[in-house]
Short mmCIF file of N, CA and C in Angstrom, two decimals:
data_model
loop_
_atom_site.label_atom_id
_atom_site.label_comp_id
_atom_site.label_asym_id
_atom_site.label_seq_id
_atom_site.Cartn_x
_atom_site.Cartn_y
_atom_site.Cartn_z
N LEU A 1 20.49 64.47 6.42
CA LEU A 1 19.13 64.08 6.12
C LEU A 1 18.64 64.65 4.79
N LYS A 2 19.17 65.80 4.40
CA LYS A 2 18.76 66.37 3.11
C LYS A 2 19.11 65.43 1.97
N ILE A 3 20.33 64.91 2.02
CA ILE A 3 20.78 64.00 0.95
C ILE A 3 19.94 62.74 0.96
N ALA A 4 19.66 62.19 2.13
CA ALA A 4 18.85 60.97 2.23
C ALA A 4 17.46 61.20 1.63
N GLY A 5 16.88 62.35 1.90
CA GLY A 5 15.58 62.67 1.34
C GLY A 5 15.60 62.77 -0.17
N ARG A 6 16.65 63.37 -0.68
CA ARG A 6 16.78 63.49 -2.14
C ARG A 6 16.97 62.13 -2.79
N LEU A 7 17.77 61.27 -2.16
CA LEU A 7 17.99 59.93 -2.70
C LEU A 7 16.72 59.09 -2.63
N ALA A 8 15.96 59.24 -1.57
CA ALA A 8 14.73 58.47 -1.41
C ALA A 8 13.70 58.79 -2.48
N ALA A 9 13.79 59.96 -3.08
CA ALA A 9 12.85 60.37 -4.12
C ALA A 9 13.23 59.82 -5.50
N LYS A 10 14.39 59.23 -5.61
CA LYS A 10 14.86 58.71 -6.90
C LYS A 10 14.29 57.32 -7.16
N ALA A 11 14.42 56.87 -8.40
CA ALA A 11 13.95 55.54 -8.78
C ALA A 11 14.77 54.48 -8.04
N PRO A 12 14.13 53.63 -7.23
CA PRO A 12 14.86 52.67 -6.40
C PRO A 12 15.74 51.70 -7.19
N ILE A 13 15.25 51.22 -8.31
CA ILE A 13 16.03 50.26 -9.10
C ILE A 13 17.27 50.93 -9.66
N ALA A 14 17.12 52.10 -10.23
CA ALA A 14 18.27 52.82 -10.79
C ALA A 14 19.27 53.19 -9.70
N LEU A 15 18.78 53.58 -8.54
CA LEU A 15 19.66 53.92 -7.43
C LEU A 15 20.44 52.70 -6.95
N LYS A 16 19.77 51.56 -6.86
CA LYS A 16 20.43 50.31 -6.46
C LYS A 16 21.54 49.95 -7.45
N LEU A 17 21.24 50.06 -8.75
CA LEU A 17 22.24 49.75 -9.77
C LEU A 17 23.40 50.74 -9.73
N ALA A 18 23.11 52.00 -9.49
CA ALA A 18 24.19 52.99 -9.39
C ALA A 18 25.11 52.66 -8.23
N LYS A 19 24.55 52.26 -7.10
CA LYS A 19 25.36 51.88 -5.94
C LYS A 19 26.21 50.65 -6.26
N GLN A 20 25.64 49.69 -7.00
CA GLN A 20 26.42 48.51 -7.40
C GLN A 20 27.57 48.91 -8.30
N CYS A 21 27.32 49.81 -9.24
CA CYS A 21 28.38 50.27 -10.15
C CYS A 21 29.51 50.95 -9.38
N ILE A 22 29.15 51.76 -8.42
CA ILE A 22 30.17 52.44 -7.61
C ILE A 22 30.98 51.41 -6.84
N GLY A 23 30.31 50.43 -6.25
CA GLY A 23 31.02 49.38 -5.52
C GLY A 23 31.92 48.55 -6.41
N MET A 24 31.48 48.26 -7.62
CA MET A 24 32.26 47.43 -8.54
C MET A 24 33.46 48.20 -9.10
N ALA A 25 33.43 49.50 -9.04
CA ALA A 25 34.52 50.31 -9.59
C ALA A 25 35.86 49.96 -8.95
N PHE A 26 35.83 49.50 -7.73
CA PHE A 26 37.07 49.16 -7.03
C PHE A 26 37.56 47.75 -7.36
N ASP A 27 36.68 46.93 -7.93
CA ASP A 27 37.01 45.53 -8.16
C ASP A 27 37.27 45.19 -9.63
N LEU A 28 36.87 46.05 -10.54
CA LEU A 28 36.98 45.76 -11.97
C LEU A 28 37.96 46.70 -12.65
N ASP A 29 38.58 46.20 -13.74
CA ASP A 29 39.39 47.11 -14.54
C ASP A 29 38.45 48.01 -15.34
N GLN A 30 39.00 48.99 -16.00
CA GLN A 30 38.18 50.00 -16.67
C GLN A 30 37.23 49.40 -17.70
N ASN A 31 37.72 48.51 -18.56
CA ASN A 31 36.87 47.95 -19.61
C ASN A 31 35.72 47.14 -19.03
N ASN A 32 36.01 46.28 -18.06
CA ASN A 32 34.94 45.49 -17.45
C ASN A 32 33.98 46.38 -16.66
N GLY A 33 34.50 47.43 -16.05
CA GLY A 33 33.65 48.36 -15.33
C GLY A 33 32.67 49.06 -16.26
N ILE A 34 33.16 49.46 -17.43
CA ILE A 34 32.30 50.12 -18.41
C ILE A 34 31.24 49.16 -18.91
N GLU A 35 31.62 47.90 -19.15
CA GLU A 35 30.65 46.90 -19.59
C GLU A 35 29.58 46.66 -18.52
N PHE A 36 30.01 46.57 -17.26
CA PHE A 36 29.07 46.37 -16.16
C PHE A 36 28.10 47.54 -16.07
N GLU A 37 28.64 48.75 -16.17
CA GLU A 37 27.80 49.95 -16.09
C GLU A 37 26.82 50.02 -17.26
N ALA A 38 27.28 49.69 -18.45
CA ALA A 38 26.40 49.73 -19.63
C ALA A 38 25.26 48.72 -19.49
N ALA A 39 25.57 47.53 -18.99
CA ALA A 39 24.53 46.51 -18.79
C ALA A 39 23.52 46.96 -17.73
N ALA A 40 24.02 47.56 -16.66
CA ALA A 40 23.12 48.05 -15.61
C ALA A 40 22.22 49.15 -16.16
N TRP A 41 22.80 50.08 -16.89
CA TRP A 41 22.03 51.18 -17.48
C TRP A 41 20.96 50.65 -18.43
N ALA A 42 21.34 49.71 -19.29
CA ALA A 42 20.39 49.16 -20.26
C ALA A 42 19.24 48.44 -19.56
N SER A 43 19.53 47.78 -18.45
CA SER A 43 18.48 47.03 -17.75
C SER A 43 17.41 47.95 -17.17
N THR A 44 17.72 49.20 -16.93
CA THR A 44 16.72 50.11 -16.37
C THR A 44 15.62 50.43 -17.38
N PHE A 45 15.87 50.24 -18.66
CA PHE A 45 14.88 50.57 -19.68
C PHE A 45 13.73 49.58 -19.74
N ALA A 46 13.83 48.47 -19.03
CA ALA A 46 12.75 47.49 -19.00
C ALA A 46 11.87 47.67 -17.77
N THR A 47 12.04 48.76 -17.04
CA THR A 47 11.31 48.94 -15.79
C THR A 47 10.13 49.90 -15.94
N GLY A 48 9.16 49.71 -15.09
CA GLY A 48 8.04 50.64 -15.03
C GLY A 48 8.47 52.02 -14.57
N ASP A 49 9.49 52.05 -13.71
CA ASP A 49 9.99 53.34 -13.23
C ASP A 49 10.56 54.16 -14.38
N GLN A 50 11.19 53.50 -15.34
CA GLN A 50 11.73 54.23 -16.49
C GLN A 50 10.59 54.87 -17.27
N ARG A 51 9.54 54.10 -17.50
CA ARG A 51 8.39 54.64 -18.23
C ARG A 51 7.75 55.80 -17.46
N GLU A 52 7.64 55.64 -16.14
CA GLU A 52 7.07 56.71 -15.31
C GLU A 52 7.94 57.96 -15.37
N GLY A 53 9.25 57.78 -15.33
CA GLY A 53 10.16 58.92 -15.40
C GLY A 53 10.04 59.67 -16.71
N MET A 54 9.96 58.93 -17.80
CA MET A 54 9.82 59.57 -19.11
C MET A 54 8.47 60.28 -19.24
N GLN A 55 7.42 59.63 -18.76
CA GLN A 55 6.08 60.23 -18.84
C GLN A 55 6.01 61.49 -17.99
N ALA A 56 6.59 61.43 -16.81
CA ALA A 56 6.61 62.61 -15.93
C ALA A 56 7.38 63.76 -16.58
N PHE A 57 8.47 63.44 -17.26
CA PHE A 57 9.25 64.47 -17.94
C PHE A 57 8.40 65.14 -19.02
N VAL A 58 7.72 64.33 -19.82
CA VAL A 58 6.89 64.86 -20.90
C VAL A 58 5.76 65.73 -20.33
N GLU A 59 5.19 65.28 -19.22
CA GLU A 59 4.08 66.00 -18.61
C GLU A 59 4.53 67.12 -17.67
N LYS A 60 5.84 67.29 -17.56
CA LYS A 60 6.43 68.34 -16.71
C LYS A 60 5.93 68.25 -15.26
N ARG A 61 6.04 67.04 -14.70
CA ARG A 61 5.65 66.80 -13.32
C ARG A 61 6.71 65.93 -12.65
N ARG A 62 6.64 65.84 -11.34
CA ARG A 62 7.57 64.98 -10.61
C ARG A 62 7.12 63.52 -10.77
N PRO A 63 8.06 62.62 -11.00
CA PRO A 63 7.69 61.21 -11.14
C PRO A 63 7.33 60.59 -9.79
N THR A 64 6.51 59.56 -9.86
CA THR A 64 6.18 58.76 -8.68
C THR A 64 6.72 57.36 -8.94
N PHE A 65 7.89 57.08 -8.41
CA PHE A 65 8.54 55.79 -8.64
C PHE A 65 8.01 54.75 -7.68
N LYS A 66 7.86 53.51 -8.18
CA LYS A 66 7.32 52.42 -7.38
C LYS A 66 8.29 51.26 -7.20
N GLY A 67 9.47 51.36 -7.77
CA GLY A 67 10.44 50.28 -7.63
C GLY A 67 10.11 49.07 -8.46
N LYS A 68 9.45 49.29 -9.58
CA LYS A 68 9.08 48.18 -10.47
C LYS A 68 9.62 48.43 -11.86
#
C-alpha cells in the first residue's frame, strides 16, 4: 500500500505513459523503444500537470496534479 500511495500522488498522465513505455519495452527493439519513450516524454510538456509540477518546484511545494 505504501507504493500505491506514492504512485497515486504522481502526475496521472506521466504515470500512464511510463507504464506504456515499460509495457512496450518487451515488444520493440531498442531504437524504436527509445523513439517511443522520447515521444511519450515530449507529449507530457503540453499538459497542465507539467506546468503545475514546474510551478510547485519553483514555489518549493508539493504539486497538485489533476490529470490534465
